[in-house]
Amino acid sequence: MDYMTELTAKGKAAKQAARKLAILSATVKNKALVAMAAALAAKQDAIIAANAKDVDRAVANNMPKPLIDRLLLNEARIKTMADALRQIAVLADPVGETVSGWQRPNGLAIIKVRVPLGVIGIIYEARPNVTVDAAGLCLKAGNAVILRGGSEAIDSNKVITQIIGEAAYAAGVPAGAIALVETTDRQAVTAMLKLNEYVDVIIPRGGAGLIRTVVENSTVPVIETGTGVCHTFVDATADLGMAQDIAFNAKVSRPGVCNAMETLLVHEVVAAQFLPDMLERYFKAGVEIRGCNQTRQYHPAVKPATTEDWAAEFLDLILAVRVVSGLEEAIEHIAAYSTRHSEAIITRDYDNARRFQREVDAAAVYVNASTRFTDGFEFGFGAEIGISTQKLHARGPMGLAELTTVKYLVNGTGQIR
Amino acid sequence: MDYMTELTAKGKAAKQAARKLAILSATVKNKALVAMAAALAAKQDAIIAANAKDVDRAVANNMPKPLIDRLLLNEARIKTMADALRQIAVLADPVGETVSGWQRPNGLAIIKVRVPLGVIGIIYEARPNVTVDAAGLCLKAGNAVILRGGSEAIDSNKVITQIIGEAAYAAGVPAGAIALVETTDRQAVTAMLKLNEYVDVIIPRGGAGLIRTVVENSTVPVIETGTGVCHTFVDATADLGMAQDIAFNAKVSRPGVCNAMETLLVHEVVAAQFLPDMLERYFKAGVEIRGCNQTRQYHPAVKPATTEDWAAEFLDLILAVRVVSGLEEAIEHIAAYSTRHSEAIITRDYDNARRFQREVDAAAVYVNASTRFTDGFEFGFGAEIGISTQKLHARGPMGLAELTTVKYLVNGTGQIR
């Protein structure tokens, strides 16, 4: 089957399924999610066998070890995937929520209610757990989903989608609600991005290259997720112990994620007091530091920072450090280099805290906390489909509500205009 | 100046202005809006003189009369434009509104607040009043705006933008906040759609062709406005007097707008009772009827409807009429041909009303009222930048709140993860 035939068939089926999904009760959706979790556990041998094919191919193709590790599935990881579905099952159903309601002078009663988006296309890279996660979240929010994972994980994804798809169907979810694009033809991605007739929104999950390709080629509306060039600014009045703990945590606790800090900005009046210990602590943790000239005075191991470093999302144990003249320069630096994901100030000054939160344009703006909290679970959403770095529709961590839209129900008694 | 130089300069200036606009007080914005209104009135002679150039050119180019009428400005129309600005001035400022807020178990306090989108690009056709309206709404919501009107109205738009821009600046609005693309080079539109570095969102306002061009070519996120193939379904239990008034109003009161009805669906059990009088009333009002075979039995002047008629947005005194077997077939017809704008059922049956509102996928779903109410003013928003027919970000009438996004302010006391 060529990719266009496959996409059209799955798009059409998904669109039909979406109409039924939109009015499916939470009871059925939750039953399906639990059944999907049970099916993953019951059929884990088949998943591990399929995954072995992917891993063997990856080894033969000399895929780097960390990527192979992300691809690999074992009993524990399959259990984690199943647990995620059970957690989604216990979350409140966003569909049907009344967002607001009012009455007009002419007697029309208007209510704004949450409804599913319809058909969501998810384009992602090698991690097969995204397959389960995305399918579960889309289902709970009443959407059909068309998944397009990386070709490296195709054998795992096929088996996983078949297992959860069958379990969902048996529990009352309409056929076509969970679809996987099975062709690994790269042109299928481009075609999917133009499938406006069947797909309501595309969410890319992956590296900067993937996201750029999607944004540049999609005629379907896109929710952009992720790149984070996050900053922490240590102000003149900061509690320097707190500042050190936060700055260390923001860089080191998990450097490969989008909410990790990439650049540390330090007020010049505390630089001499703050930086020597801070840098020492980073070096002990294996962090490479690329600093401005002033930063380099405080430790001989600091490498010189280039302009590219200020704009870099290292996703690694590398940190850019710059001494600034104050709040103004910190805000200017952030405006110039931030990807508007998460930004933090460490301060005891009320006015500076307030100004930083007002003037810094980012999805999440912190006072005296680590940027690492920008996350659907840490925000208390109970789930996360990604972190939006665009301004339309959703900004910051996206939970179930962000996978819905609204409609207006207008009830009258014969009103005309 | 070539178009790319102009766009880059205005984009850069708009982006800088947006940072200042984001923290501008409502007091200053409102003062500016009132000053802009006063300036339009004070300088109406200059506007009328510039508009005369546009109109003369349009006449020389044999522009159709209704389009020339839309282009024409006179004292009364300039007053209407100024009044619109004064109305925007009295609306509540959406910026800074706390949408929600909560505390996490670790003590982090999270609040979600409304902030401006940033820089909005508006691409529209010949009506110069859109220039004033869009500039006023974007300013009130704290956004910079880059306007790209039709080349037919370029002389009017230049003078209008200069007048309101100067008045705004004098009142404290940053330079660059209200920009007009002055080149009439068509390539400027395409380039504007790729101006991701400076523009946060593009809103096209105009016909289906313009909107398609924008959606297909923009890499900047788009809010799609407008086409409406709206239906009214007269159910078996409808109050037929009410149904006739609503169906007449929905078609005839203003046929050229997107919330006007384009197809009337009638339950077969009331067709014989309802349609003869209804059709007669339409014919008396000059409406051309294109009906299904059954509809044609009720009046000799009904023309046969083609498949294209079911999908057509006539925007004229033309109506498609179809007799259906019941609610099920009505919902199927709407799912097949609707543009998901506004749909209505006229019924006295509780279950049918409820089912129609649940199952019909549209921005506004009515029971016993005219689809003509889908409008920012009729909904009570006090303003309207357009009616979104997409599902992301905004759906239905868009007021000031829809010209904003959110950010999360996270306040801690040293939390790390």
Coordinates of N, CA and C in Angstrom, one line a residue, chain A residues 56-201:
Chain A
D56 N 18.1 -4.6 17.3 CA 19.1 -5.3 16.4 C 19.4 -4.4 15.2
R57 N 18.4 -3.9 14.6 CA 18.6 -3.1 13.4 C 19.4 -1.8 13.8
A58 N 19.1 -1.3 15.0 CA 19.8 -0.1 15.4 C 21.2 -0.4 15.7
V59 N 21.5 -1.5 16.3 CA 22.9 -1.9 16.5 C 23.6 -2.1 15.2
A60 N 23.0 -2.8 14.3 CA 23.6 -3.0 13.0 C 23.9 -1.7 12.2
N61 N 23.0 -0.7 12.5 CA 23.2 0.7 11.8 C 24.1 1.6 12.7
N62 N 24.7 1.0 13.7 CA 25.6 1.8 14.5 C 24.9 3.0 15.2
M63 N 23.7 2.9 15.6 CA 23.0 3.9 16.3 C 23.8 4.2 17.6
P64 N 24.0 5.5 18.0 CA 24.7 5.8 19.3 C 23.9 5.1 20.5
K65 N 24.8 4.7 21.4 CA 24.3 4.0 22.6 C 23.1 4.7 23.3
P66 N 23.2 6.0 23.6 CA 22.1 6.6 24.4 C 20.7 6.5 23.6
L67 N 20.8 6.6 22.3 CA 19.6 6.4 21.5 C 19.1 5.0 21.5
I68 N 20.0 4.1 21.5 CA 19.5 2.7 21.6 C 18.9 2.4 22.9
D69 N 19.4 3.1 23.9 CA 18.8 2.9 25.3 C 17.4 3.5 25.3
R70 N 17.2 4.6 24.6 CA 15.8 5.2 24.6 C 14.8 4.3 23.8
L71 N 15.4 3.5 22.9 CA 14.6 2.7 22.0 C 14.2 1.4 22.7
L72 N 15.0 1.0 23.6 CA 14.9 -0.4 24.3 C 13.7 -0.5 25.2
L73 N 12.9 -1.6 25.0 CA 11.8 -1.9 26.0 C 12.1 -3.1 26.7
N74 N 11.8 -3.1 28.0 CA 11.9 -4.3 28.8 C 10.7 -4.4 29.7
E75 N 10.6 -5.4 30.6 CA 9.4 -5.6 31.4 C 9.1 -4.3 32.2
A76 N 10.2 -3.8 32.8 CA 9.9 -2.6 33.7 C 9.4 -1.4 32.9
R77 N 10.0 -1.2 31.7 CA 9.5 -0.1 30.9 C 8.1 -0.3 30.4
I78 N 7.7 -1.5 30.1 CA 6.4 -1.8 29.6 C 5.4 -1.6 30.8
K79 N 5.8 -1.9 32.0 CA 5.0 -1.7 33.2 C 4.8 -0.2 33.4
T80 N 5.8 0.6 33.2 CA 5.7 2.1 33.3 C 4.7 2.6 32.3
M81 N 4.8 2.1 31.0 CA 3.8 2.5 30.0 C 2.4 2.2 30.4
A82 N 2.2 1.0 30.9 CA 0.9 0.5 31.4 C 0.4 1.4 32.5
D83 N 1.3 1.7 33.4 CA 0.9 2.5 34.6 C 0.5 3.9 34.1
A84 N 1.1 4.4 33.1 CA 0.8 5.8 32.6 C -0.7 5.8 32.1
L85 N -1.1 4.7 31.5 CA -2.5 4.6 31.0 C -3.5 4.5 32.2
R86 N -3.1 3.8 33.2 CA -4.0 3.7 34.4 C -4.1 5.1 35.1
Q87 N -3.0 5.8 35.1 CA -3.0 7.2 35.6 C -4.0 8.1 34.8
I88 N -3.9 8.0 33.5 CA -4.8 8.8 32.7 C -6.3 8.4 32.9
A89 N -6.5 7.1 33.2 CA -7.9 6.7 33.4 C -8.5 7.4 34.6
V90 N -7.7 7.7 35.7 CA -8.3 8.3 36.9 C -8.4 9.8 36.8
L91 N -7.8 10.4 35.8 CA -8.0 11.9 35.6 C -9.4 12.2 35.2
A92 N -9.8 13.5 35.6 CA -11.1 13.9 35.2 C -11.2 14.1 33.7
D93 N -12.4 13.8 33.1 CA -12.6 13.9 31.7 C -12.8 15.4 31.4
P94 N -12.0 16.0 30.5 CA -12.1 17.4 30.2 C -13.4 17.7 29.3
V95 N -13.8 16.7 28.6 CA -14.9 16.9 27.7 C -16.2 17.2 28.4
G96 N -16.9 18.2 27.9 CA -18.2 18.5 28.5 C -18.1 19.6 29.6
E97 N -16.9 19.9 30.1 CA -16.8 20.9 31.1 C -17.4 22.3 30.6
T98 N -18.2 22.9 31.4 CA -18.7 24.2 31.1 C -17.6 25.3 31.5
V99 N -17.0 25.9 30.5 CA -16.0 26.9 30.7 C -16.6 28.2 31.2
S100 N -17.7 28.6 30.6 CA -18.4 29.8 31.1 C -19.8 29.8 30.5
G101 N -20.6 30.7 31.0 CA -22.0 30.7 30.5 C -22.6 32.0 30.9
W102 N -23.5 32.6 30.1 CA -24.1 33.8 30.4 C -25.4 34.0 29.6
Q103 N -26.2 34.9 30.0 CA -27.5 35.2 29.3 C -27.4 36.6 28.7
R104 N -27.9 36.7 27.5 CA -27.9 37.9 26.8 C -29.2 38.7 27.0
P105 N -29.2 40.0 26.9 CA -30.5 40.8 27.1 C -31.7 40.3 26.3
N106 N -31.5 39.7 25.2 CA -32.6 39.2 24.4 C -33.0 37.8 24.8
G107 N -32.5 37.3 25.9 CA -32.9 36.0 26.4 C -32.1 34.8 26.0
L108 N -31.2 35.0 25.0 CA -30.4 33.9 24.5 C -29.5 33.5 25.7
A109 N -29.4 32.2 25.9 CA -28.5 31.6 26.9 C -27.3 31.0 26.2
I110 N -26.1 31.5 26.5 CA -24.9 31.0 25.8 C -24.1 30.2 26.8
I111 N -23.7 29.0 26.5 CA -22.7 28.3 27.3 C -21.5 27.8 26.4
K112 N -20.3 28.0 27.0 CA -19.1 27.6 26.3 C -18.6 26.3 26.9
V113 N -18.6 25.2 26.1 CA -18.3 23.9 26.7 C -17.0 23.3 26.0
R114 N -16.3 22.5 26.7 CA -15.1 21.8 26.2 C -15.6 20.7 25.3
V115 N -15.0 20.6 24.1 CA -15.2 19.4 23.2 C -13.9 19.0 22.7
P116 N -13.8 17.8 22.2 CA -12.5 17.3 21.7 C -12.1 18.1 20.5
L117 N -10.8 18.1 20.2 CA -10.3 18.8 19.0 C -10.7 18.0 17.7
G118 N -10.8 16.7 17.8 CA -11.2 15.9 16.6 C -10.1 14.8 16.3
V119 N -9.3 15.1 15.3 CA -8.2 14.1 15.0 C -6.9 14.8 15.2
I120 N -6.0 14.2 16.0 CA -4.7 14.8 16.3 C -3.7 13.9 15.7
G121 N -2.8 14.6 15.0 CA -1.6 13.8 14.4 C -0.4 14.1 15.3
I122 N 0.3 13.0 15.7 CA 1.5 13.2 16.6 C 2.6 12.6 15.8
I123 N 3.7 13.5 15.6 CA 4.9 13.1 14.9 C 6.0 13.1 15.9
Y124 N 6.7 11.9 16.0 CA 7.7 11.9 17.1 C 8.8 11.0 16.7
E125 N 9.8 10.9 17.5 CA 11.1 10.2 17.2 C 11.1 8.8 17.8
A126 N 12.3 8.4 18.2 CA 12.4 6.9 18.4 C 11.8 6.3 19.7
R127 N 11.4 7.1 20.6 CA 10.9 6.5 21.9 C 9.5 5.9 21.8
P128 N 9.4 4.6 21.9 CA 8.1 3.9 21.7 C 7.1 4.2 22.8
N129 N 7.6 4.7 24.0 CA 6.6 5.0 25.0 C 5.7 6.1 24.7
V130 N 6.2 7.0 23.7 CA 5.3 8.1 23.3 C 4.0 7.5 22.6
T131 N 4.2 6.4 22.0 CA 3.1 5.7 21.3 C 1.9 5.5 22.3
V132 N 2.2 4.9 23.4 CA 1.2 4.6 24.4 C 0.7 5.9 25.1
D133 N 1.6 6.7 25.5 CA 1.2 8.0 26.1 C 0.3 8.8 25.3
A134 N 0.7 9.1 24.1 CA -0.1 9.9 23.2 C -1.4 9.3 22.9
A135 N -1.4 8.0 22.7 CA -2.7 7.3 22.4 C -3.7 7.5 23.6
G136 N -3.1 7.3 24.8 CA -3.9 7.3 26.0 C -4.5 8.7 26.2
L137 N -3.6 9.7 26.1 CA -4.1 11.1 26.4 C -5.1 11.6 25.3
C138 N -4.8 11.3 24.0 CA -5.8 11.7 23.0 C -7.1 11.0 23.2
L139 N -7.1 9.7 23.6 CA -8.4 9.0 23.8 C -9.1 9.6 25.0
K140 N -8.5 9.9 26.1 CA -9.1 10.4 27.2 C -9.8 11.8 26.9
A141 N -9.2 12.6 26.1 CA -9.7 13.9 25.7 C -10.7 13.7 24.5
G142 N -11.0 12.5 24.1 CA -12.1 12.3 23.1 C -11.6 12.5 21.7
N143 N -10.3 12.4 21.5 CA -9.8 12.6 20.1 C -9.4 11.3 19.5
A144 N -9.5 11.2 18.2 CA -8.8 10.2 17.4 C -7.4 10.6 17.2
V145 N -6.5 9.6 17.1 CA -5.1 10.0 17.0 C -4.4 9.2 15.8
I146 N -3.6 9.9 15.0 CA -2.8 9.3 14.0 C -1.4 9.5 14.4
L147 N -0.7 8.3 14.7 CA 0.7 8.4 15.3 C 1.7 8.1 14.1
R148 N 2.7 8.9 14.2 CA 3.8 8.7 13.2 C 5.1 8.7 13.9
G149 N 5.5 7.5 14.4 CA 6.8 7.4 15.1 C 8.0 7.3 14.2
G150 N 9.2 7.3 14.8 CA 10.4 7.2 14.0 C 10.5 5.8 13.4
S151 N 11.1 5.7 12.3 CA 11.2 4.4 11.6 C 12.1 3.4 12.4
E152 N 12.9 4.0 13.3 CA 13.8 3.1 14.1 C 12.9 2.2 15.0
A153 N 11.7 2.7 15.4 CA 10.9 2.0 16.4 C 9.7 1.3 15.7
I154 N 9.7 1.2 14.4 CA 8.5 0.8 13.7 C 8.0 -0.6 14.1
D155 N 8.9 -1.6 14.4 CA 8.4 -2.9 14.8 C 7.7 -2.8 16.1
S156 N 8.3 -2.1 17.1 CA 7.7 -1.9 18.4 C 6.4 -1.2 18.3
N157 N 6.4 -0.1 17.5 CA 5.2 0.7 17.4 C 4.0 -0.1 16.8
K158 N 4.3 -0.9 15.8 CA 3.2 -1.7 15.2 C 2.6 -2.6 16.2
V159 N 3.4 -3.3 16.9 CA 2.8 -4.3 17.9 C 2.1 -3.6 19.0
I160 N 2.7 -2.5 19.5 CA 2.1 -1.8 20.6 C 0.7 -1.2 20.2
T161 N 0.7 -0.6 19.0 CA -0.5 0.0 18.5 C -1.6 -1.1 18.3
Q162 N -1.2 -2.2 17.8 CA -2.2 -3.3 17.5 C -2.8 -3.7 18.9
I163 N -1.9 -3.9 19.9 CA -2.3 -4.4 21.2 C -3.3 -3.4 21.9
I164 N -2.9 -2.1 21.9 CA -3.8 -1.2 22.6 C -5.0 -0.9 21.8
G165 N -4.8 -0.9 20.4 CA -6.0 -0.6 19.6 C -7.1 -1.7 19.7
E166 N -6.6 -3.0 19.8 CA -7.6 -4.0 19.9 C -8.3 -4.0 21.3
A167 N -7.5 -3.7 22.3 CA -8.1 -3.6 23.7 C -9.1 -2.5 23.8
A168 N -8.7 -1.4 23.1 CA -9.6 -0.2 23.2 C -10.9 -0.5 22.4
Y169 N -10.8 -1.2 21.3 CA -12.0 -1.5 20.5 C -12.9 -2.5 21.2
A170 N -12.3 -3.4 21.9 CA -13.1 -4.4 22.6 C -13.8 -3.7 23.8
A171 N -13.3 -2.6 24.3 CA -13.9 -1.9 25.4 C -15.0 -0.9 24.9
G172 N -15.1 -0.7 23.6 CA -16.2 0.1 23.1 C -15.7 1.4 22.4
V173 N -14.4 1.5 22.2 CA -13.8 2.7 21.5 C -14.0 2.4 20.0
P174 N -14.5 3.4 19.2 CA -14.7 3.1 17.8 C -13.4 2.7 17.0
A175 N -13.6 1.9 16.0 CA -12.5 1.5 15.1 C -11.9 2.7 14.5
G176 N -10.6 2.7 14.3 CA -9.9 3.9 13.6 C -9.5 5.0 14.6
A177 N -9.8 4.8 15.9 CA -9.6 5.9 16.9 C -8.1 6.0 17.2
I178 N -7.4 4.9 17.1 CA -5.9 4.9 17.3 C -5.2 4.3 16.1
A179 N -4.6 5.1 15.3 CA -4.0 4.6 14.1 C -2.5 4.9 14.1
L180 N -1.7 4.0 13.5 CA -0.3 4.2 13.3 C 0.0 4.3 11.8
V181 N 0.8 5.2 11.4 CA 1.3 5.3 10.0 C 2.3 4.2 9.9
E182 N 2.1 3.2 9.2 CA 3.0 2.0 9.2 C 4.1 2.1 8.2
T183 N 3.9 2.9 7.1 CA 5.0 3.0 6.1 C 6.1 3.9 6.8
T184 N 7.3 3.5 6.4 CA 8.4 4.3 7.0 C 8.9 5.3 5.9
D185 N 8.2 5.4 4.8 CA 8.5 6.3 3.8 C 8.5 7.8 4.4
R186 N 9.6 8.5 4.2 CA 9.7 9.8 4.8 C 8.7 10.8 4.2
Q187 N 8.3 10.5 2.9 CA 7.3 11.4 2.3 C 6.0 11.4 3.0
A188 N 5.7 10.3 3.8 CA 4.5 10.2 4.5 C 4.3 11.3 5.5
V189 N 5.4 11.8 6.1 CA 5.4 12.9 7.1 C 4.9 14.1 6.4
T190 N 5.5 14.5 5.2 CA 5.1 15.6 4.5 C 3.7 15.6 4.1
A191 N 3.2 14.4 3.7 CA 1.8 14.3 3.2 C 0.9 14.4 4.4
M192 N 1.3 13.9 5.6 CA 0.5 14.0 6.8 C 0.3 15.5 7.2
L193 N 1.3 16.3 6.9 CA 1.3 17.7 7.3 C 0.3 18.5 6.4
K194 N -0.2 17.9 5.3 CA -1.1 18.6 4.4 C -2.5 17.9 4.5
L195 N -2.7 17.0 5.4 CA -3.9 16.3 5.5 C -5.1 17.0 6.1
N196 N -5.2 18.3 5.7 CA -6.2 19.2 6.3 C -7.6 18.6 6.4
E197 N -8.0 17.8 5.4 CA -9.3 17.3 5.3 C -9.6 16.4 6.5
Y198 N -8.6 15.7 7.0 CA -8.9 14.7 8.1 C -8.3 15.1 9.4
V199 N -7.2 15.9 9.4 CA -6.5 16.1 10.7 C -6.7 17.5 11.2
D200 N -7.1 17.7 12.5 CA -7.4 19.0 13.0 C -6.1 19.7 13.6
V201 N -5.2 18.9 14.1 CA -4.0 19.6 14.6 C -2.8 18.6 14.6

